[in-house]
Amino acid sequence: MVVLIYQAVLQELNLRKLKTRRLENTVELKRKEKFVGELKIKFQEINKALLSVNTNIEELKKKKQDRETIAQGVSQSLETCIKETADVEQKKSVTGEAIVKLKADHDTTKQKAGKDIQNLKAKILERDTAICAFADTTKEEARKLCATH
């Protein structure tokens, strides 16, 4: 009977240990479940923030691509403008050279014309002088012609 009592006491002690361990495990399990629940909530909040960040990243990528496209267009326009400016400068220099050449030709032609005019005046004067030597000064036309000389 002592053995039975001893075994009963041992079993009772084991049962109490098991109950205590079960209560501790239950408390530990509830605490971990609560922690997991909090982690789930934080995970959901982080997912929402991540979704917002991803949306912002997509928008920024789109803006970047738009700006790169605009920059390309501006770059091409600048290149076109530079080419046109170079063409205009070249035309301007060619036109300037042509103007200088025309002015030089004009001056040369003007000088030649001036010399020709002087030569013609001299010839006319010589002719008039020669005519006056032989002209009849009794006539009015001859007097007019020879009076100026």
mmCIF file of C-alpha atoms in Angstrom:
data_model
loop_
_atom_site.group_PDB
_atom_site.id
_atom_site.type_symbol
_atom_site.label_atom_id
_atom_site.label_comp_id
_atom_site.label_asym_id
_atom_site.label_seq_id
_atom_site.Cartn_x
_atom_site.Cartn_y
_atom_site.Cartn_z
ATOM 1 C CA MET A 1 0.000 0.000 0.000
ATOM 2 C CA VAL A 2 2.885 2.330 0.670
ATOM 3 C CA VAL A 3 4.049 1.618 -2.857
ATOM 4 C CA LEU A 4 0.617 2.505 -4.199
ATOM 5 C CA ILE A 5 0.530 5.698 -2.196
ATOM 6 C CA TYR A 6 4.040 6.448 -3.331
ATOM 7 C CA GLN A 7 3.088 5.897 -6.945
ATOM 8 C CA ALA A 8 -0.080 7.933 -6.510
ATOM 9 C CA VAL A 9 1.912 10.825 -5.007
ATOM 10 C CA LEU A 10 4.467 10.566 -7.843
ATOM 11 C CA GLN A 11 1.705 10.554 -10.414
ATOM 12 C CA GLU A 12 0.060 13.491 -8.725
ATOM 13 C CA LEU A 13 3.336 15.389 -8.727
ATOM 14 C CA ASN A 14 3.869 14.507 -12.393
ATOM 15 C CA LEU A 15 0.347 15.648 -13.173
ATOM 16 C CA ARG A 16 0.955 18.941 -11.370
ATOM 17 C CA LYS A 17 4.247 19.415 -13.260
ATOM 18 C CA LEU A 18 2.466 18.656 -16.546
ATOM 19 C CA LYS A 19 -0.390 21.057 -15.688
ATOM 20 C CA THR A 20 2.117 23.751 -14.715
ATOM 21 C CA ARG A 21 4.133 23.153 -17.887
ATOM 22 C CA ARG A 22 0.903 23.158 -19.914
ATOM 23 C CA LEU A 23 -0.126 26.487 -18.358
ATOM 24 C CA GLU A 24 3.326 27.902 -19.002
ATOM 25 C CA ASN A 25 3.219 26.610 -22.570
ATOM 26 C CA THR A 26 -0.273 28.060 -23.046
ATOM 27 C CA VAL A 27 0.863 31.436 -21.733
ATOM 28 C CA GLU A 28 3.977 31.233 -23.929
ATOM 29 C CA LEU A 29 1.838 30.223 -26.914
ATOM 30 C CA LYS A 30 -0.586 33.128 -26.349
ATOM 31 C CA ARG A 31 2.313 35.512 -26.005
ATOM 32 C CA LYS A 32 3.845 34.230 -29.274
ATOM 33 C CA GLU A 33 0.449 34.360 -31.019
ATOM 34 C CA LYS A 34 0.056 37.948 -29.891
ATOM 35 C CA PHE A 35 3.567 38.709 -31.177
ATOM 36 C CA VAL A 36 2.771 37.001 -34.500
ATOM 37 C CA GLY A 37 -0.451 39.045 -34.749
ATOM 38 C CA GLU A 38 1.495 42.254 -34.154
ATOM 39 C CA LEU A 39 4.043 41.172 -36.765
ATOM 40 C CA LYS A 40 1.220 40.496 -39.237
ATOM 41 C CA ILE A 41 -0.154 43.996 -38.670
ATOM 42 C CA LYS A 42 3.310 45.505 -39.107
ATOM 43 C CA PHE A 43 3.838 43.370 -42.210
ATOM 44 C CA GLN A 44 0.557 44.647 -43.677
ATOM 45 C CA GLU A 45 1.544 48.245 -42.917
ATOM 46 C CA ILE A 46 4.957 47.696 -44.526
ATOM 47 C CA ASN A 47 3.265 46.119 -47.569
ATOM 48 C CA LYS A 48 1.009 49.166 -47.902
ATOM 49 C CA ALA A 49 4.006 51.496 -47.612
ATOM 50 C CA LEU A 50 5.924 49.345 -50.105
ATOM 51 C CA LEU A 51 3.017 49.485 -52.548
ATOM 52 C CA SER A 52 2.967 53.276 -52.227
ATOM 53 C CA VAL A 53 6.730 53.423 -52.738
ATOM 54 C CA ASN A 54 6.484 51.146 -55.792
ATOM 55 C CA THR A 55 3.785 53.384 -57.246
ATOM 56 C CA ASN A 56 5.990 56.438 -56.672
ATOM 57 C CA ILE A 57 8.945 54.642 -58.259
ATOM 58 C CA GLU A 58 6.871 53.847 -61.357
ATOM 59 C CA GLU A 59 5.739 57.475 -61.600
ATOM 60 C CA LEU A 60 9.326 58.692 -61.218
ATOM 61 C CA LYS A 61 10.515 56.255 -63.888
ATOM 62 C CA LYS A 62 7.806 57.551 -66.201
ATOM 63 C CA LYS A 63 8.800 61.169 -65.486
ATOM 64 C CA LYS A 64 12.463 60.302 -66.026
ATOM 65 C CA GLN A 65 11.670 58.674 -69.358
ATOM 66 C CA ASP A 66 9.559 61.680 -70.407
ATOM 67 C CA ARG A 67 12.377 64.049 -69.471
ATOM 68 C CA GLU A 68 14.912 61.943 -71.345
ATOM 69 C CA THR A 69 12.655 62.061 -74.399
ATOM 70 C CA ILE A 70 12.323 65.832 -74.044
ATOM 71 C CA ALA A 71 16.090 66.144 -73.560
ATOM 72 C CA GLN A 72 16.665 64.142 -76.749
ATOM 73 C CA GLY A 73 14.272 66.402 -78.645
ATOM 74 C CA VAL A 74 15.977 69.504 -77.294
ATOM 75 C CA SER A 75 19.376 68.039 -78.161
ATOM 76 C CA GLN A 76 18.269 67.323 -81.715
ATOM 77 C CA SER A 77 16.783 70.811 -82.018
ATOM 78 C CA LEU A 78 20.047 72.283 -80.745
ATOM 79 C CA GLU A 79 22.056 70.280 -83.274
ATOM 80 C CA THR A 80 19.714 71.424 -86.054
ATOM 81 C CA CYS A 81 20.013 75.021 -84.891
ATOM 82 C CA ILE A 82 23.814 74.769 -84.772
ATOM 83 C CA LYS A 83 23.874 73.356 -88.309
ATOM 84 C CA GLU A 84 21.542 76.085 -89.556
ATOM 85 C CA THR A 85 23.675 78.723 -87.825
ATOM 86 C CA ALA A 86 26.802 77.322 -89.473
ATOM 87 C CA ASP A 87 25.050 77.348 -92.870
ATOM 88 C CA VAL A 88 23.903 80.934 -92.348
ATOM 89 C CA GLU A 89 27.406 81.974 -91.288
ATOM 90 C CA GLN A 90 28.862 80.313 -94.363
ATOM 91 C CA LYS A 91 26.301 82.022 -96.617
ATOM 92 C CA LYS A 92 27.023 85.301 -94.853
ATOM 93 C CA SER A 93 30.757 84.983 -95.455
ATOM 94 C CA VAL A 94 30.198 84.020 -99.108
ATOM 95 C CA THR A 95 27.812 86.952 -99.551
ATOM 96 C CA GLY A 96 30.271 89.293 -97.820
ATOM 97 C CA GLU A 97 33.059 88.156 -100.123
ATOM 98 C CA ALA A 98 30.778 88.669 -103.142
ATOM 99 C CA ILE A 99 29.894 92.172 -101.935
ATOM 100 C CA VAL A 100 33.563 93.043 -101.428
ATOM 101 C CA LYS A 101 34.342 91.723 -104.912
ATOM 102 C CA LEU A 102 31.426 93.669 -106.404
ATOM 103 C CA LYS A 103 32.572 96.850 -104.647
ATOM 104 C CA ALA A 104 36.088 96.368 -105.972
ATOM 105 C CA ASP A 105 34.737 95.720 -109.474
ATOM 106 C CA HIS A 106 32.469 98.762 -109.154
ATOM 107 C CA ASP A 107 35.346 100.969 -108.052
ATOM 108 C CA THR A 108 37.503 99.697 -110.907
ATOM 109 C CA THR A 109 34.695 100.218 -113.420
ATOM 110 C CA LYS A 110 34.026 103.677 -111.993
ATOM 111 C CA GLN A 111 37.679 104.624 -112.362
ATOM 112 C CA LYS A 112 37.751 103.316 -115.937
ATOM 113 C CA ALA A 113 34.538 105.204 -116.735
ATOM 114 C CA GLY A 114 36.038 108.386 -115.225
ATOM 115 C CA LYS A 115 39.165 107.986 -117.368
ATOM 116 C CA ASP A 116 37.032 107.285 -120.450
ATOM 117 C CA ILE A 117 34.936 110.398 -119.768
ATOM 118 C CA GLN A 118 38.071 112.517 -119.351
ATOM 119 C CA ASN A 119 39.478 111.101 -122.584
ATOM 120 C CA LEU A 120 36.203 111.778 -124.414
ATOM 121 C CA LYS A 121 36.074 115.349 -123.044
ATOM 122 C CA ALA A 122 39.626 115.879 -124.151
ATOM 123 C CA LYS A 123 38.812 114.515 -127.635
ATOM 124 C CA ILE A 124 35.692 116.668 -127.855
ATOM 125 C CA LEU A 125 37.706 119.705 -126.795
ATOM 126 C CA GLU A 126 40.373 118.918 -129.392
ATOM 127 C CA ARG A 127 37.731 118.391 -132.071
ATOM 128 C CA ASP A 128 35.941 121.615 -131.137
ATOM 129 C CA THR A 129 39.250 123.467 -131.172
ATOM 130 C CA ALA A 130 40.069 121.988 -134.579
ATOM 131 C CA ILE A 131 36.624 122.893 -135.875
ATOM 132 C CA CYS A 132 36.902 126.465 -134.532
ATOM 133 C CA ALA A 133 40.120 126.917 -136.490
ATOM 134 C CA PHE A 134 38.240 126.238 -139.717
ATOM 135 C CA ALA A 135 34.799 127.549 -138.744
ATOM 136 C CA ASP A 136 33.260 130.649 -140.190
ATOM 137 C CA THR A 137 32.803 132.955 -137.227
ATOM 138 C CA THR A 138 30.244 134.984 -139.096
ATOM 139 C CA LYS A 139 27.661 132.357 -138.492
ATOM 140 C CA GLU A 140 25.900 132.284 -135.183
ATOM 141 C CA GLU A 141 26.280 128.529 -134.563
ATOM 142 C CA ALA A 142 30.011 128.726 -135.126
ATOM 143 C CA ARG A 143 30.289 131.655 -132.725
ATOM 144 C CA LYS A 144 28.394 129.742 -130.080
ATOM 145 C CA LEU A 145 30.601 126.712 -130.515
ATOM 146 C CA CYS A 146 33.835 128.611 -130.567
ATOM 147 C CA ALA A 147 32.891 131.167 -127.883
ATOM 148 C CA THR A 148 33.082 128.550 -125.168
ATOM 149 C CA HIS A 149 36.608 127.603 -126.148
#
